[in-house]
CSV table of C-alpha atoms and ligand atoms in Angstrom, one decimal:
chain,number,residue,atom,x,y,z
A,1,MET,CA,-5.9,-15.5,-14.5
A,2,ILE,CA,-6.5,-12.6,-12.1
A,3,GLU,CA,-3.1,-11.0,-13.0
A,4,GLU,CA,-3.9,-11.4,-16.7
A,5,ILE,CA,-7.4,-9.7,-16.2
A,6,LYS,CA,-5.7,-6.8,-14.4
A,7,ARG,CA,-3.1,-6.4,-17.1
A,8,LEU,CA,-5.7,-6.5,-20.0
A,9,LYS,CA,-8.0,-4.1,-18.1
A,10,ALA,CA,-5.3,-1.5,-17.7
A,11,GLU,CA,-3.9,-2.0,-21.2
A,12,LYS,CA,-7.3,-1.6,-22.9
A,13,ASP,CA,-8.7,1.2,-20.6
A,14,VAL,CA,-11.6,-1.0,-19.3
A,15,VAL,CA,-13.7,-0.6,-16.2
A,16,ILE,CA,-15.3,-3.9,-14.9
A,17,MET,CA,-18.7,-3.5,-13.3
A,18,ALA,CA,-20.4,-6.5,-11.6
A,19,HIS,CA,-23.8,-7.1,-10.0
A,20,TYR,CA,-23.9,-8.6,-6.5
A,21,TYR,CA,-25.4,-11.8,-7.9
A,22,VAL,CA,-22.3,-12.9,-9.8
A,23,ASP,CA,-19.9,-15.3,-8.2
A,24,GLY,CA,-17.7,-13.9,-5.4
A,25,GLU,CA,-14.5,-14.5,-7.4
A,26,VAL,CA,-15.9,-12.3,-10.2
A,27,GLN,CA,-17.0,-9.6,-7.7
A,28,LYS,CA,-13.5,-9.7,-6.4
A,29,ILE,CA,-11.9,-8.5,-9.6
A,30,ALA,CA,-14.5,-5.9,-10.5
A,31,ASP,CA,-13.9,-2.2,-10.1
A,32,TYR,CA,-17.5,-1.6,-9.1
A,33,VAL,CA,-20.0,-4.0,-7.6
A,34,GLY,CA,-23.5,-2.9,-6.8
A,35,ASP,CA,-27.2,-3.2,-7.2
A,36,SER,CA,-28.8,-2.3,-10.6
A,37,TYR,CA,-29.4,1.3,-9.6
A,38,PHE,CA,-25.8,1.9,-8.5
A,39,LEU,CA,-24.5,0.2,-11.7
A,40,ALA,CA,-26.7,2.3,-14.0
A,41,LYS,CA,-25.7,5.5,-12.3
A,42,LYS,CA,-22.0,4.6,-12.1
A,43,ALA,CA,-22.0,3.7,-15.8
A,44,THR,CA,-22.7,7.4,-16.5
A,45,GLU,CA,-19.8,8.5,-14.3
A,46,VAL,CA,-16.8,6.3,-15.2
A,47,GLU,CA,-13.9,7.7,-17.3
A,48,GLN,CA,-12.8,4.5,-19.1
A,49,GLN,CA,-13.8,4.1,-22.8
A,50,THR,CA,-15.0,0.5,-22.3
A,51,ILE,CA,-17.3,-1.0,-19.7
A,52,LEU,CA,-17.0,-4.7,-19.2
A,53,PHE,CA,-20.3,-5.8,-17.7
A,54,CYS,CA,-20.6,-8.8,-15.4
A,55,GLY,CA,-24.4,-9.2,-15.1
A,56,VAL,CA,-27.4,-10.0,-17.2
A,57,SER,CA,-28.1,-8.4,-20.5
A,58,PHE,CA,-30.6,-5.7,-19.4
A,59,MET,CA,-27.9,-4.3,-17.2
A,60,GLY,CA,-25.3,-4.0,-20.0
A,61,GLU,CA,-28.1,-2.7,-22.2
A,62,SER,CA,-28.9,0.1,-19.7
A,63,ALA,CA,-25.2,1.0,-19.6
A,64,LYS,CA,-25.1,1.3,-23.4
A,65,ILE,CA,-28.4,3.2,-23.7
A,66,LEU,CA,-27.1,5.8,-21.2
A,67,ASN,CA,-23.6,5.9,-22.7
A,68,PRO,CA,-23.8,5.6,-26.5
A,69,GLY,CA,-20.3,6.9,-26.9
A,70,LYS,CA,-18.8,4.1,-24.8
A,71,ARG,CA,-18.1,0.5,-25.8
A,72,VAL,CA,-20.0,-2.0,-23.6
A,73,VAL,CA,-18.7,-5.5,-23.6
A,74,MET,CA,-20.7,-8.3,-21.9
A,75,ALA,CA,-18.8,-11.0,-20.0
A,76,ASP,CA,-21.4,-13.5,-21.3
A,77,ALA,CA,-23.6,-12.9,-24.3
A,78,PHE,CA,-26.3,-15.3,-23.1
A,79,ALA,CA,-26.7,-14.2,-19.5
A,80,ASP,CA,-30.3,-12.9,-19.7
A,81,CYS,CA,-33.0,-12.2,-17.1
A,82,PRO,CA,-36.2,-14.1,-18.0
A,83,MET,CA,-38.3,-11.5,-16.2
A,84,ALA,CA,-37.0,-8.8,-18.6
A,85,HIS,CA,-39.2,-10.3,-21.3
A,86,MET,CA,-42.3,-10.6,-19.3
A,87,ALA,CA,-44.2,-7.6,-20.5
A,88,ALA,CA,-46.0,-7.4,-23.9
A,89,ILE,CA,-45.8,-4.2,-26.0
A,90,ASP,CA,-49.4,-4.9,-27.2
A,91,LYS,CA,-50.6,-4.9,-23.6
A,92,ILE,CA,-48.8,-1.6,-22.9
A,93,ARG,CA,-50.5,0.0,-25.9
A,94,GLU,CA,-53.9,-1.5,-24.8
A,95,VAL,CA,-53.6,-0.1,-21.3
A,96,ARG,CA,-52.6,3.3,-22.6
A,97,ALA,CA,-55.6,3.4,-24.9
A,98,ALA,CA,-58.0,2.5,-22.1
A,99,HIS,CA,-56.3,4.7,-19.5
A,100,PRO,CA,-55.0,7.9,-21.2
A,101,ASP,CA,-53.6,9.4,-18.0
A,102,VAL,CA,-51.7,6.3,-17.0
A,103,ALA,CA,-47.9,6.3,-16.3
A,104,VAL,CA,-46.2,3.2,-17.6
A,105,VAL,CA,-43.5,2.4,-15.0
A,106,CYS,CA,-40.9,0.0,-16.1
A,107,TYR,CA,-38.7,-2.0,-13.7
A,108,VAL,CA,-35.2,-1.8,-15.1
A,109,ASN,CA,-35.3,-5.6,-15.4
A,110,SER,CA,-36.8,-5.3,-18.9
A,111,THR,CA,-35.6,-5.3,-22.5
A,112,ALA,CA,-34.8,-2.0,-24.3
A,113,GLU,CA,-38.0,-2.6,-26.4
A,114,ILE,CA,-40.1,-2.5,-23.3
A,115,LYS,CA,-38.3,0.5,-21.9
A,116,ALA,CA,-38.9,2.3,-25.2
A,117,GLU,CA,-42.7,2.0,-24.6
A,118,SER,CA,-42.5,3.3,-21.0
A,119,ASP,CA,-42.6,6.7,-19.3
A,120,VAL,CA,-40.1,6.0,-16.5
A,121,CYS,CA,-37.8,3.3,-15.3
A,122,VAL,CA,-37.4,2.3,-11.7
A,123,THR,CA,-35.1,-0.1,-9.8
A,124,SER,CA,-35.9,-2.0,-6.6
A,125,SER,CA,-34.1,0.7,-4.6
A,126,ASN,CA,-35.9,3.7,-6.0
A,127,ALA,CA,-39.3,2.5,-7.1
A,128,VAL,CA,-41.3,3.9,-4.2
A,129,ARG,CA,-39.4,7.3,-4.4
A,130,VAL,CA,-39.8,7.6,-8.2
A,131,VAL,CA,-43.5,6.5,-8.4
A,132,GLU,CA,-44.4,8.8,-5.5
A,133,LYS,CA,-43.0,11.8,-7.5
A,134,LEU,CA,-45.0,11.0,-10.7
A,135,PRO,CA,-48.0,13.4,-11.2
A,136,ASN,CA,-50.1,10.4,-12.6
A,137,LYS,CA,-52.6,8.7,-10.3
A,138,GLU,CA,-52.8,5.5,-12.5
A,139,ILE,CA,-49.7,3.4,-12.7
A,140,PHE,CA,-49.2,0.4,-15.0
A,141,PHE,CA,-46.2,-1.3,-13.4
A,142,ILE,CA,-44.3,-3.8,-15.6
A,143,PRO,CA,-42.9,-6.5,-15.7
A,144,ASP,CA,-42.7,-7.6,-12.0
A,145,GLU,CA,-46.0,-8.1,-10.1
A,146,ASN,CA,-44.4,-8.6,-6.7
A,147,LEU,CA,-42.4,-5.4,-6.8
A,148,ALA,CA,-45.5,-3.6,-8.1
A,149,ARG,CA,-47.6,-4.9,-5.2
A,150,TYR,CA,-44.9,-3.9,-2.7
A,151,VAL,CA,-44.8,-0.3,-4.2
A,152,ALA,CA,-48.6,-0.1,-4.4
A,153,LYS,CA,-48.9,-0.9,-0.7
A,154,LYS,CA,-46.5,1.9,0.2
A,155,LEU,CA,-48.4,4.4,-2.1
A,156,PRO,CA,-52.1,3.8,-1.4
A,157,GLU,CA,-52.9,7.2,-3.1
A,158,LYS,CA,-52.0,5.6,-6.5
A,159,ALA,CA,-54.2,3.2,-8.6
A,160,PHE,CA,-52.0,0.3,-9.8
A,161,ILE,CA,-52.6,-1.9,-12.8
A,162,PHE,CA,-50.6,-5.1,-12.4
A,163,ASN,CA,-48.7,-7.3,-14.9
A,164,ASP,CA,-48.0,-10.9,-14.3
A,165,GLY,CA,-44.2,-11.0,-14.6
A,166,PHE,CA,-42.0,-12.6,-11.9
A,167,CYS,CA,-38.5,-13.7,-11.0
A,168,HIS,CA,-38.2,-17.4,-10.7
A,169,VAL,CA,-35.4,-17.1,-8.2
A,170,HIS,CA,-37.2,-14.9,-5.7
A,171,THR,CA,-40.6,-16.6,-6.1
A,172,SER,CA,-38.9,-19.9,-5.4
A,173,ILE,CA,-38.6,-18.8,-1.7
A,174,GLU,CA,-41.6,-20.5,0.0
A,175,LYS,CA,-43.4,-19.4,3.1
A,176,ASP,CA,-43.2,-22.9,4.8
A,177,ASN,CA,-39.4,-22.9,4.4
A,178,LEU,CA,-39.1,-19.4,5.7
A,179,VAL,CA,-41.2,-20.3,8.7
A,180,LYS,CA,-38.9,-23.3,9.3
A,181,ALA,CA,-35.8,-21.2,9.0
A,182,LYS,CA,-37.2,-18.7,11.5
A,183,GLU,CA,-37.9,-21.6,13.9
A,184,LEU,CA,-34.3,-22.8,13.5
A,185,HIS,CA,-32.9,-19.2,14.0
A,186,PRO,CA,-35.5,-17.4,16.2
A,187,GLU,CA,-33.0,-14.6,16.9
A,188,ALA,CA,-32.5,-13.9,13.1
A,189,LEU,CA,-33.7,-10.8,11.2
A,190,VAL,CA,-35.2,-11.6,7.8
A,191,LEU,CA,-33.9,-9.4,5.0
A,192,THR,CA,-35.9,-9.6,1.8
A,193,HIS,CA,-35.8,-8.4,-1.8
A,194,PRO,CA,-39.1,-6.9,-3.0
A,195,GLU,CA,-39.3,-9.4,-5.9
A,196,CYS,CA,-40.3,-12.0,-3.3
A,197,LYS,CA,-43.9,-13.0,-2.8
A,198,GLU,CA,-46.2,-10.9,-0.6
A,199,GLU,CA,-46.3,-13.6,2.1
A,200,ILE,CA,-42.5,-13.6,2.3
A,201,ILE,CA,-42.4,-9.8,2.6
A,202,ALA,CA,-45.1,-10.0,5.3
A,203,LEU,CA,-42.7,-12.1,7.4
A,204,SER,CA,-39.7,-9.9,6.9
A,205,ASP,CA,-37.9,-7.4,9.1
A,206,PHE,CA,-36.5,-5.4,6.2
A,207,VAL,CA,-37.3,-5.2,2.5
A,208,GLY,CA,-34.8,-3.6,0.0
A,209,SER,CA,-32.6,-3.9,-3.0
A,210,THR,CA,-29.4,-6.0,-2.9
A,211,SER,CA,-27.3,-3.0,-1.8
A,212,GLU,CA,-29.9,-2.0,0.8
A,213,ILE,CA,-29.9,-5.5,2.3
A,214,ILE,CA,-26.1,-5.4,2.5
A,215,ASP,CA,-26.2,-2.0,4.1
A,216,PHE,CA,-28.8,-3.0,6.6
A,217,ALA,CA,-26.9,-6.1,7.7
A,218,LYS,CA,-23.7,-4.0,8.1
A,219,LYS,CA,-25.4,-1.4,10.3
A,220,SER,CA,-27.5,-3.8,12.3
A,221,THR,CA,-26.5,-4.8,15.8
A,222,ALA,CA,-28.2,-8.2,15.2
A,223,LYS,CA,-25.8,-11.1,14.6
A,224,THR,CA,-27.9,-13.6,12.6
A,225,PHE,CA,-29.9,-13.0,9.4
A,226,ILE,CA,-32.1,-15.0,7.0
A,227,ILE,CA,-31.5,-13.7,3.5
A,228,CYS,CA,-34.4,-13.8,1.0
A,229,THR,CA,-32.6,-12.9,-2.2
A,230,GLU,CA,-30.0,-14.5,-4.6
A,231,ILE,CA,-27.0,-16.1,-2.8
A,232,GLY,CA,-24.4,-14.0,-4.6
A,233,VAL,CA,-24.9,-11.3,-1.9
A,234,PHE,CA,-23.4,-13.8,0.6
A,235,TYR,CA,-20.0,-13.0,-0.7
A,236,GLU,CA,-20.1,-9.3,0.4
A,237,LEU,CA,-22.2,-10.0,3.5
A,238,GLU,CA,-19.7,-12.5,4.8
A,239,LEU,CA,-16.6,-10.5,3.7
A,240,GLU,CA,-17.9,-7.3,5.5
A,241,ASN,CA,-19.4,-9.0,8.6
A,242,PRO,CA,-17.1,-11.8,9.8
A,243,ASP,CA,-18.8,-11.8,13.2
A,244,LYS,CA,-22.3,-12.3,11.8
A,245,LYS,CA,-24.1,-15.3,10.4
A,246,PHE,CA,-26.2,-15.4,7.2
A,247,PHE,CA,-28.6,-18.2,6.2
A,248,ALA,CA,-30.5,-18.8,3.0
A,249,VAL,CA,-34.0,-20.3,2.9
A,250,GLY,CA,-34.1,-22.6,-0.1
A,251,HIS,CA,-31.7,-24.2,-2.5
A,252,ARG,CA,-33.1,-22.3,-5.5
A,253,GLN,CA,-32.0,-18.9,-4.4
A,254,PHE,CA,-29.6,-19.1,-7.3
A,255,CYS,CA,-29.8,-17.1,-10.6
A,256,PRO,CA,-28.4,-19.4,-13.3
A,257,ASN,CA,-28.0,-16.5,-15.7
A,258,MET,CA,-25.9,-14.5,-13.3
A,259,LYS,CA,-23.9,-17.6,-12.6
A,260,ARG,CA,-22.9,-18.0,-16.3
A,261,ILE,CA,-20.3,-15.3,-15.7
A,262,THR,CA,-16.9,-16.8,-14.8
A,263,LEU,CA,-13.3,-15.4,-14.5
A,264,GLU,CA,-12.4,-17.2,-17.6
A,265,LYS,CA,-15.2,-15.5,-19.6
A,266,VAL,CA,-14.1,-12.1,-18.2
A,267,LYS,CA,-10.6,-12.8,-19.4
A,268,LEU,CA,-11.8,-13.9,-22.9
A,269,ALA,CA,-14.1,-10.9,-23.2
A,270,LEU,CA,-11.1,-8.6,-22.4
A,271,GLU,CA,-8.9,-10.4,-24.9
A,272,ASP,CA,-11.4,-10.2,-27.7
A,273,MET,CA,-13.4,-7.1,-26.6
A,274,GLU,CA,-16.6,-8.9,-27.4
A,275,PRO,CA,-19.5,-9.8,-27.2
A,276,GLU,CA,-20.3,-6.1,-27.6
A,277,MET,CA,-23.6,-4.6,-26.6
A,278,ASN,CA,-25.1,-2.6,-29.5
A,279,LEU,CA,-28.6,-1.2,-30.1
A,280,GLU,CA,-30.3,0.5,-33.1
A,281,GLU,CA,-30.0,4.3,-32.5
A,282,GLU,CA,-33.8,4.8,-32.8
A,283,LEU,CA,-34.5,2.2,-30.1
A,284,ARG,CA,-31.6,3.5,-27.9
A,285,VAL,CA,-33.0,7.1,-28.0
A,286,LYS,CA,-36.5,5.9,-27.0
A,287,ALA,CA,-35.2,3.6,-24.2
A,288,ASN,CA,-33.0,6.4,-22.9
A,289,LYS,CA,-35.8,8.7,-22.0
A,290,PRO,CA,-37.3,6.6,-19.2
A,291,LEU,CA,-33.9,5.8,-17.8
A,292,VAL,CA,-32.8,9.5,-17.7
A,293,ARG,CA,-36.1,10.4,-16.1
A,294,MET,CA,-35.4,7.7,-13.4
A,295,LEU,CA,-32.0,9.1,-12.7
A,296,GLU,CA,-33.5,12.6,-12.3
A,297,LEU,CA,-36.4,11.5,-10.1
A,298,ALA,CA,-34.3,9.2,-8.0
A,299,LYS,CA,-31.9,11.9,-7.0
B,1,LIG,P1,-31.3,-5.0,-7.5
B,1,LIG,O1,-32.0,-3.9,-8.1
B,1,LIG,O2,-31.5,-5.2,-6.1
B,1,LIG,O3,-29.9,-5.0,-7.9
B,1,LIG,O4,-31.9,-6.4,-8.1
B,1,LIG,C1,-31.7,-6.7,-9.4
B,1,LIG,C2,-32.3,-8.1,-9.7
B,1,LIG,O5,-32.1,-8.6,-10.7
B,1,LIG,C3,-33.0,-8.7,-8.6
B,1,LIG,O6,-33.3,-10.0,-9.0
B,2,LIG,FE1,-33.6,-11.8,-13.3
B,2,LIG,FE2,-34.4,-13.0,-11.0
B,2,LIG,FE3,-31.9,-13.4,-12.0
B,2,LIG,FE4,-32.6,-11.0,-11.0
B,2,LIG,S1,-32.4,-12.9,-9.9
B,2,LIG,S2,-31.5,-11.3,-12.9
B,2,LIG,S3,-34.8,-10.8,-11.7
B,2,LIG,S4,-33.9,-14.0,-13.0
């Protein structure tokens, strides 16, 4: 199957991009693996005519929004992030009416329709940097409340309005279980994604995006880590650090949508060159603005 994927990819001029949460065997055949910021940026730089995206739909959508001239094919049409739908357009308009100077800051884990209503996008790796650079004092941060609270704590000069979106994978990590894990591995450093609850962040040694967690573990002299994010990152962590040990906290650190993507589906998508990601041009243009602004501010 791997040989066939390589052959089809070369024959059809396709680049395969994958998020760190997909299965290790899919990460292994990808040309680029990264966090959502890296993947969005990389999508604007690749030369191939087609991007085959191994991730959830908002990631493929961002690639298409930023590169309308390229064909974007999804490895699985139904891999969707529930959090991407957890902001209401009516609420955004209501907040804008009540707070005319507000900046609507949209976590990239959101649908194109939500992005189209926003002023700027952010990812977990650039949210603090981007929001800090905005001239607005008032920030309506959508959809994720935990990331918003993490950013708000770092930027006390800003006034945040929160939204009640969440990631079911990251919020499944419970304080009691983390405390138990720390008791079992007292020497371990706790590395956490900012979508986790505040009480988990408070017990962590490092907070960052998936790529930042991986980079931190690589550079650290510590030998044991408790990982508070989706288990897909264990593939890269263990591959790159054979002398280090990584532990999860709970059995629900598993994104069922990311795990829909299999080698077989990658091969099928390459054979059929579908399901293709497409957007109405008017929506694409509107959703492109906050993404481009993010790429500029995050530099
Ligand atoms: P990253 O921005 O760290 O890649 O995270 C994306 C995501 O979906 C987290 O749940
Ligand atoms: Fe969405 Fe959470 Fe899965 Fe990330 S881990 S894609 S935020 S459901």
